[in-house]
Amino acid sequence: MQTLLEIVVTFFKIGIISFGGGWSTVGIIKNEVVPRWVSESEFRSLIAIAQSTPGPIALNAATMIGWNHGGFLAALLATLSVVAFPVMLIAAATILSRHIKLDKLSINESLKTGSMAMMIMTLWALKPSTSDPFLIILGIGAFVIAAFTKINALWAILGAGALNAIAGPWIQGLLGSGR
Amino acid sequence: MDKYKNAALKPPTPLRLFLLHARINLVTLGGGYVIVPVTASSYEKKGWMTEEEFYEIFAQAQAFPGPLALNTAILSSLKLCGFWGAFAAFWGVIIPPFLAIILVSNLMSTFGSLPAVKNFLDGAGAVVPGLVAAMIWKNAKKRKWNAPHIIETAALAVLLILFPAYSLPILLIGIGCFYAIEVICKRCSK
């Protein structure tokens, strides 16, 4: 019961500051859930799974952590908590927009600055912790594909997973015998 | 109104909006930046909304916290079909990924300990920092950089990294200050 309440409060909080789409929110989610509910490496695979299953990444992460720590009810409550604040804010803004005028361009600029800083924090929070050179090469490869081509990042995730499943043990063996 | 010629045949109803968003969110992998363009072209094909109108709503949606795909679905359905349209779209976005994740989590607890699956997840997880770096790169290229923007971004990122436990107050106060700075800068340059 206490875990359930903690999950709801945590994801509600994440919802308040989930500006700028999935990737900027990932760092915030990590700060809140690692190591309380998942380990560092579990979190990485959780994000990879969330990105390669349908739906927004923040929602997927909430559902998965809720499901693993309390089953169906926790999964449902975590998912609804993460969107509760945004939805209320949209409702409030729709009603209030007739009365209050904020400078839209300035809002957009300040939010862009905010989400850029959040992404940098996400990168810091997820900086590679492995010493396996093959995994580091896969990470660099994914950067090149996602930054300079129009290929959906999903293929980088699935491709790297498949490569490491097939070639990973062999390369680890090679490195192990080389030392 | 030539561009709305289909509208008389199949006007947007809450049920149709629910089904459309449920279908898109069931089959579209890769998060908001992939879901949004798919929604834009589906709306246009159905004659409900032009892509320009849709992207105007998308721009508004970015001003709100929360998943981009959800915000644009709610705001666009609100415009098409009022409260019940938005309500239906909300559940259309929420339900399919929810079920998919529960399915995947169950598969994970059954097969997650197999060495091949573990290696697959390690490989998939290893690309995540690369993808985040690529997002930063792309956004940095698009951004209009000036001295205040550079200083603000750096300061906020450093604060967020140093005090992870206080990300909520740091972000809310930070973005509030940035808004004030933007407004003041604009007045001064006039």
Short mmCIF file of C-alpha atoms in Angstrom, two decimals:
data_model
loop_
_atom_site.label_atom_id
_atom_site.label_comp_id
_atom_site.label_asym_id
_atom_site.label_seq_id
_atom_site.Cartn_x
_atom_site.Cartn_y
_atom_site.Cartn_z
CA MET A 1 0.00 0.00 0.00
CA GLN A 2 2.78 2.37 0.90
CA THR A 3 4.62 1.50 -2.32
CA LEU A 4 1.44 2.19 -4.28
CA LEU A 5 1.11 5.66 -2.77
CA GLU A 6 4.81 6.32 -3.34
CA ILE A 7 4.50 5.30 -7.00
CA VAL A 8 1.48 7.58 -7.52
CA VAL A 9 3.17 10.60 -5.87
CA THR A 10 6.44 10.01 -7.74
CA PHE A 11 4.86 9.77 -11.17
CA PHE A 12 2.54 12.71 -10.51
CA LYS A 13 5.66 14.75 -9.73
CA ILE A 14 7.36 13.50 -12.91
CA GLY A 15 4.24 14.56 -14.85
CA ILE A 16 4.52 18.15 -13.63
CA ILE A 17 8.01 18.62 -15.07
CA SER A 18 7.83 16.37 -18.14
CA PHE A 19 8.51 19.18 -20.60
CA GLY A 20 9.81 18.75 -24.11
CA GLY A 21 8.85 15.20 -25.02
CA GLY A 22 10.19 11.81 -24.00
CA TRP A 23 13.96 12.15 -24.09
CA SER A 24 14.18 15.18 -21.84
CA THR A 25 12.00 13.45 -19.23
CA VAL A 26 14.08 10.26 -19.06
CA GLY A 27 16.74 11.82 -16.80
CA ILE A 28 14.08 13.02 -14.35
CA ILE A 29 12.46 9.58 -14.31
CA LYS A 30 15.84 8.00 -13.65
CA ASN A 31 16.56 10.27 -10.67
CA GLU A 32 13.25 9.25 -9.15
CA VAL A 33 13.25 5.48 -9.73
CA VAL A 34 16.95 4.39 -9.65
CA PRO A 35 17.92 2.72 -7.35
CA ARG A 36 14.60 2.75 -5.44
CA TRP A 37 12.68 0.46 -7.80
CA VAL A 38 15.05 -0.61 -10.58
CA SER A 39 18.82 -0.95 -10.91
CA GLU A 40 20.96 1.18 -13.23
CA SER A 41 21.24 -1.50 -15.95
CA GLU A 42 17.57 -2.51 -15.61
CA PHE A 43 16.68 1.13 -16.22
CA ARG A 44 18.67 1.21 -19.46
CA SER A 45 16.89 -1.84 -20.83
CA LEU A 46 13.56 -0.46 -19.57
CA ILE A 47 14.10 2.69 -21.64
CA ALA A 48 15.12 0.63 -24.68
CA ILE A 49 11.96 -1.46 -24.30
CA ALA A 50 9.78 1.61 -23.72
CA GLN A 51 11.19 3.18 -26.88
CA SER A 52 10.60 0.08 -29.00
CA THR A 53 7.03 -0.60 -27.83
CA PRO A 54 4.10 1.53 -28.96
CA GLY A 55 3.24 4.72 -27.12
CA PRO A 56 4.93 7.66 -25.39
CA ILE A 57 8.09 6.77 -23.47
CA ALA A 58 7.13 8.40 -20.14
CA LEU A 59 3.82 6.52 -20.11
CA ASN A 60 5.53 3.23 -20.92
CA ALA A 61 8.10 3.67 -18.16
CA ALA A 62 5.35 4.46 -15.66
CA THR A 63 3.29 1.43 -16.69
CA MET A 64 6.26 -0.91 -16.52
CA ILE A 65 7.52 0.22 -13.11
CA GLY A 66 3.97 0.10 -11.71
CA TRP A 67 3.40 -3.39 -13.10
CA ASN A 68 6.67 -4.74 -11.69
CA HIS A 69 6.02 -3.27 -8.22
CA GLY A 70 2.38 -3.94 -7.48
CA GLY A 71 0.67 -5.45 -10.50
CA PHE A 72 -2.27 -4.20 -12.51
CA LEU A 73 -3.62 -1.56 -10.12
CA ALA A 74 -0.18 0.00 -9.59
CA ALA A 75 0.45 0.01 -13.34
CA LEU A 76 -2.87 1.75 -14.01
CA LEU A 77 -2.40 4.31 -11.23
CA ALA A 78 1.21 5.07 -12.23
CA THR A 79 0.14 5.61 -15.86
CA LEU A 80 -2.72 7.91 -14.92
CA SER A 81 -0.60 9.83 -12.38
CA VAL A 82 2.05 10.71 -14.93
CA VAL A 83 -0.56 12.32 -17.21
CA ALA A 84 -2.80 13.76 -14.47
CA PHE A 85 -1.09 17.13 -14.16
CA PRO A 86 -0.57 17.73 -17.92
CA VAL A 87 -4.21 16.93 -18.62
CA MET A 88 -5.45 19.22 -15.84
CA LEU A 89 -3.16 21.97 -17.10
CA ILE A 90 -4.49 21.63 -20.65
CA ALA A 91 -8.05 21.81 -19.32
CA ALA A 92 -7.23 24.87 -17.20
CA ALA A 93 -5.40 26.59 -20.07
CA THR A 94 -8.30 25.95 -22.47
CA ILE A 95 -10.72 27.57 -20.03
CA LEU A 96 -8.41 30.39 -18.92
CA SER A 97 -7.00 31.31 -22.35
CA ARG A 98 -9.93 33.64 -22.87
CA HIS A 99 -8.98 35.66 -19.80
CA ILE A 100 -5.19 35.54 -19.43
CA LYS A 101 -2.72 36.51 -22.13
CA LEU A 102 0.83 35.22 -21.85
CA ASP A 103 3.48 35.90 -24.46
CA LYS A 104 3.47 32.64 -26.45
CA LEU A 105 6.80 33.14 -28.18
CA SER A 106 8.55 33.81 -24.88
CA ILE A 107 6.94 30.71 -23.34
CA ASN A 108 8.17 28.58 -26.23
CA GLU A 109 11.70 29.97 -26.05
CA SER A 110 11.97 29.43 -22.29
CA LEU A 111 10.58 25.89 -22.58
CA LYS A 112 13.08 25.09 -25.33
CA THR A 113 15.89 26.23 -23.04
CA GLY A 114 14.42 24.12 -20.23
CA SER A 115 14.06 20.95 -22.28
CA MET A 116 17.56 21.33 -23.74
CA ALA A 117 19.00 21.47 -20.21
CA MET A 118 16.87 18.45 -19.24
CA MET A 119 18.24 16.48 -22.19
CA ILE A 120 21.81 17.33 -21.19
CA MET A 121 20.99 16.12 -17.68
CA THR A 122 19.48 12.93 -19.17
CA LEU A 123 22.68 12.30 -21.11
CA TRP A 124 24.71 12.82 -17.94
CA ALA A 125 22.44 10.48 -15.96
CA LEU A 126 22.69 7.78 -18.64
CA LYS A 127 26.36 8.19 -19.55
CA PRO A 128 27.81 4.78 -20.44
CA SER A 129 28.78 2.85 -17.33
CA THR A 130 30.11 -0.20 -19.16
CA SER A 131 33.71 -1.06 -19.96
CA ASP A 132 32.64 -3.44 -22.75
CA PRO A 133 34.09 -1.79 -25.90
CA PHE A 134 31.50 -3.45 -28.15
CA LEU A 135 28.63 -1.81 -26.22
CA ILE A 136 30.37 1.57 -26.46
CA ILE A 137 30.77 1.11 -30.23
CA LEU A 138 27.04 0.30 -30.49
CA GLY A 139 26.25 3.52 -28.59
CA ILE A 140 28.41 5.60 -30.94
CA GLY A 141 26.85 3.87 -33.95
CA ALA A 142 23.36 4.72 -32.66
CA PHE A 143 24.38 8.39 -32.28
CA VAL A 144 25.58 8.54 -35.89
CA ILE A 145 22.43 6.85 -37.23
CA ALA A 146 20.03 9.00 -35.18
CA ALA A 147 21.88 12.31 -35.69
CA PHE A 148 22.76 12.09 -39.38
CA THR A 149 20.19 9.83 -41.04
CA LYS A 150 16.40 9.76 -41.14
CA ILE A 151 16.25 6.12 -39.99
CA ASN A 152 13.80 5.54 -37.10
CA ALA A 153 15.78 5.18 -33.85
CA LEU A 154 13.83 1.97 -33.24
CA TRP A 155 16.01 0.17 -35.78
CA ALA A 156 19.16 1.26 -33.97
CA ILE A 157 17.76 -0.17 -30.73
CA LEU A 158 16.61 -3.48 -32.22
CA GLY A 159 19.72 -3.80 -34.39
CA ALA A 160 22.09 -3.22 -31.47
CA GLY A 161 20.13 -5.71 -29.37
CA ALA A 162 20.30 -8.36 -32.08
CA LEU A 163 24.02 -7.73 -32.76
CA ASN A 164 24.88 -8.05 -29.08
CA ALA A 165 22.73 -11.17 -28.67
CA ILE A 166 24.53 -12.85 -31.58
CA ALA A 167 28.07 -11.47 -31.40
CA GLY A 168 28.28 -10.29 -27.77
CA PRO A 169 29.32 -13.58 -26.11
CA TRP A 170 31.85 -14.28 -28.89
CA ILE A 171 33.45 -10.81 -28.53
CA GLN A 172 33.52 -11.08 -24.74
CA GLY A 173 35.25 -14.45 -25.12
CA LEU A 174 37.75 -12.95 -27.55
CA LEU A 175 38.56 -10.07 -25.20
CA GLY A 176 38.73 -12.41 -22.22
CA SER A 177 41.33 -14.64 -23.90
CA GLY A 178 43.31 -11.65 -25.14
CA ARG A 179 44.00 -10.33 -21.65
CA MET B 1 -14.84 23.90 -49.00
CA ASP B 2 -13.05 21.46 -51.21
CA LYS B 3 -10.55 20.22 -48.63
CA TYR B 4 -13.40 19.08 -46.34
CA LYS B 5 -15.25 17.12 -49.00
CA ASN B 6 -15.00 13.90 -46.98
CA ALA B 7 -16.31 15.55 -43.83
CA ALA B 8 -19.94 15.12 -44.83
CA LEU B 9 -19.41 11.37 -45.22
CA LYS B 10 -17.51 10.61 -42.02
CA PRO B 11 -17.49 13.45 -39.50
CA PRO B 12 -15.25 13.07 -36.43
CA THR B 13 -17.13 11.48 -33.55
CA PRO B 14 -15.73 10.49 -30.13
CA LEU B 15 -15.82 6.81 -31.12
CA ARG B 16 -13.98 7.43 -34.41
CA LEU B 17 -11.39 9.55 -32.60
CA PHE B 18 -10.90 6.82 -30.01
CA LEU B 19 -10.43 4.15 -32.67
CA LEU B 20 -8.09 6.29 -34.78
CA HIS B 21 -5.80 7.16 -31.86
CA ALA B 22 -5.94 3.62 -30.49
CA ARG B 23 -4.89 2.23 -33.87
CA ILE B 24 -2.05 4.73 -34.29
CA ASN B 25 -0.74 4.13 -30.77
CA LEU B 26 -0.96 0.37 -31.18
CA VAL B 27 1.19 0.15 -34.29
CA THR B 28 3.46 3.21 -34.17
CA LEU B 29 6.76 2.49 -32.49
CA GLY B 30 9.29 5.11 -31.49
CA GLY B 31 7.51 7.70 -29.35
CA GLY B 32 5.97 11.12 -29.91
CA TYR B 33 8.16 12.33 -32.76
CA VAL B 34 6.98 9.36 -34.86
CA ILE B 35 3.33 9.33 -33.67
CA VAL B 36 2.68 13.02 -34.39
CA PRO B 37 3.38 12.98 -38.16
CA VAL B 38 1.31 9.78 -38.55
CA THR B 39 -1.63 11.47 -36.81
CA ALA B 40 -1.22 14.56 -38.99
CA SER B 41 -1.53 12.58 -42.21
CA SER B 42 -4.44 10.44 -40.92
CA TYR B 43 -6.43 13.57 -40.03
CA GLU B 44 -5.79 15.04 -43.45
CA LYS B 45 -6.75 11.81 -45.23
CA LYS B 46 -10.03 11.74 -43.34
CA GLY B 47 -10.64 15.37 -44.23
CA TRP B 48 -10.90 16.41 -40.57
CA MET B 49 -8.01 18.84 -40.43
CA THR B 50 -5.22 20.01 -42.74
CA GLU B 51 -1.63 19.26 -41.78
CA GLU B 52 -0.97 23.00 -41.29
CA GLU B 53 -3.84 23.27 -38.80
CA PHE B 54 -2.58 20.17 -37.04
CA TYR B 55 0.99 21.43 -36.69
CA GLU B 56 -0.30 24.70 -35.27
CA ILE B 57 -1.96 22.65 -32.53
CA PHE B 58 1.23 20.62 -32.16
CA ALA B 59 3.15 23.85 -31.49
CA GLN B 60 0.67 24.71 -28.72
CA ALA B 61 0.94 21.19 -27.29
CA GLN B 62 4.69 21.62 -26.82
CA ALA B 63 4.04 24.37 -24.29
CA PHE B 64 2.51 21.81 -21.92
CA PRO B 65 4.30 19.18 -19.88
CA GLY B 66 3.38 15.57 -20.59
CA PRO B 67 3.83 13.20 -23.50
CA LEU B 68 3.70 15.12 -26.81
CA ALA B 69 1.61 12.46 -28.52
CA LEU B 70 -0.99 12.66 -25.75
CA ASN B 71 -1.11 16.47 -25.66
CA THR B 72 -1.55 16.83 -29.41
CA ALA B 73 -4.21 14.10 -29.48
CA ILE B 74 -6.19 15.81 -26.70
CA LEU B 75 -5.90 19.35 -28.09
CA SER B 76 -6.69 18.37 -31.68
CA SER B 77 -9.66 16.20 -30.68
CA LEU B 78 -10.92 19.01 -28.45
CA LYS B 79 -11.01 21.21 -31.51
CA LEU B 80 -12.64 18.56 -33.72
CA CYS B 81 -15.22 17.20 -31.35
CA GLY B 82 -15.28 19.06 -28.03
CA PHE B 83 -14.90 17.56 -24.57
CA TRP B 84 -16.04 14.01 -25.40
CA GLY B 85 -13.72 13.91 -28.41
CA ALA B 86 -10.78 14.82 -26.17
CA PHE B 87 -11.94 12.30 -23.56
CA ALA B 88 -12.12 9.53 -26.18
CA ALA B 89 -8.73 10.45 -27.66
CA PHE B 90 -7.16 10.37 -24.18
CA TRP B 91 -8.16 6.73 -23.69
CA GLY B 92 -7.20 5.90 -27.27
CA VAL B 93 -3.63 7.05 -26.55
CA ILE B 94 -3.43 5.46 -23.08
CA ILE B 95 -4.91 1.98 -23.51
CA PRO B 96 -2.94 0.27 -26.34
CA PRO B 97 0.58 1.06 -25.01
CA PHE B 98 -0.60 0.12 -21.52
CA LEU B 99 -1.63 -3.35 -22.67
CA ALA B 100 1.50 -3.73 -24.81
CA ILE B 101 3.77 -2.94 -21.85
CA ILE B 102 1.98 -5.41 -19.59
CA LEU B 103 2.42 -8.07 -22.25
CA VAL B 104 6.13 -7.27 -22.69
CA SER B 105 6.70 -7.16 -18.91
CA ASN B 106 5.19 -10.62 -18.61
CA LEU B 107 7.40 -11.95 -21.40
CA MET B 108 10.39 -10.36 -19.62
CA SER B 109 9.69 -12.07 -16.31
CA THR B 110 9.44 -15.40 -18.15
CA PHE B 111 12.34 -15.09 -20.60
CA GLY B 112 14.38 -12.17 -19.17
CA SER B 113 16.94 -14.42 -17.50
CA LEU B 114 17.94 -16.27 -20.70
CA PRO B 115 21.50 -15.27 -21.73
CA ALA B 116 20.44 -14.36 -25.29
CA VAL B 117 17.64 -12.10 -24.02
CA LYS B 118 19.98 -10.54 -21.45
CA ASN B 119 22.56 -9.81 -24.17
CA PHE B 120 19.83 -8.39 -26.40
CA LEU B 121 18.71 -6.00 -23.63
CA ASP B 122 22.31 -4.99 -22.83
CA GLY B 123 22.88 -4.17 -26.50
CA ALA B 124 19.57 -2.30 -26.81
CA GLY B 125 20.24 -0.39 -23.57
CA ALA B 126 23.74 0.57 -24.74
CA VAL B 127 22.39 2.69 -27.61
CA VAL B 128 20.22 4.86 -25.30
CA PRO B 129 22.93 7.44 -24.45
CA GLY B 130 23.79 7.62 -28.18
CA LEU B 131 20.15 8.39 -29.01
CA VAL B 132 19.93 11.07 -26.31
CA ALA B 133 23.13 12.67 -27.61
CA ALA B 134 21.64 12.64 -31.12
CA MET B 135 18.47 14.40 -29.86
CA ILE B 136 20.63 17.07 -28.20
CA TRP B 137 22.63 17.49 -31.42
CA LYS B 138 19.49 17.86 -33.57
CA ASN B 139 17.79 20.29 -31.18
CA ALA B 140 20.96 22.33 -30.73
CA LYS B 141 21.22 22.74 -34.51
CA LYS B 142 17.62 24.00 -34.75
CA ARG B 143 17.87 26.35 -31.76
CA LYS B 144 18.34 30.09 -32.11
CA TRP B 145 21.41 30.49 -29.92
CA ASN B 146 22.32 33.78 -28.25
CA ALA B 147 24.34 34.61 -25.13
CA PRO B 148 21.41 34.39 -22.65
CA HIS B 149 20.25 31.06 -24.13
CA ILE B 150 23.72 29.51 -23.80
CA ILE B 151 24.19 30.71 -20.22
CA GLU B 152 20.65 29.69 -19.20
CA THR B 153 20.94 26.20 -20.69
CA ALA B 154 24.34 25.57 -19.12
CA ALA B 155 23.30 26.90 -15.71
CA LEU B 156 20.08 24.88 -15.60
CA ALA B 157 21.79 21.68 -16.77
CA VAL B 158 24.51 22.05 -14.10
CA LEU B 159 21.92 22.66 -11.35
CA LEU B 160 19.85 19.66 -12.47
CA ILE B 161 22.93 17.42 -12.47
CA LEU B 162 24.22 18.66 -9.09
CA PHE B 163 20.88 18.55 -7.24
CA PRO B 164 18.87 15.65 -8.71
CA ALA B 165 16.60 15.54 -5.64
CA TYR B 166 15.35 19.08 -6.32
CA SER B 167 14.62 18.84 -10.05
CA LEU B 168 10.99 19.93 -9.61
CA PRO B 169 11.61 23.32 -7.90
CA ILE B 170 14.75 23.94 -10.00
CA LEU B 171 12.85 23.45 -13.25
CA LEU B 172 9.75 25.40 -12.34
CA ILE B 173 11.71 28.37 -10.95
CA GLY B 174 14.25 28.13 -13.79
CA ILE B 175 11.68 28.15 -16.58
CA GLY B 176 9.78 30.96 -14.81
CA CYS B 177 12.98 33.05 -14.74
CA PHE B 178 13.70 32.28 -18.41
CA TYR B 179 10.22 33.51 -19.33
CA ALA B 180 10.80 36.75 -17.44
CA ILE B 181 14.19 37.20 -19.13
CA GLU B 182 12.68 36.59 -22.60
CA VAL B 183 9.96 39.19 -21.98
CA ILE B 184 12.42 41.76 -20.59
CA CYS B 185 14.95 41.19 -23.42
CA LYS B 186 12.20 41.72 -25.97
CA ARG B 187 11.06 44.99 -24.38
CA CYS B 188 14.64 46.29 -24.22
CA SER B 189 15.40 45.51 -27.85
CA LYS B 190 12.30 47.32 -29.02
#
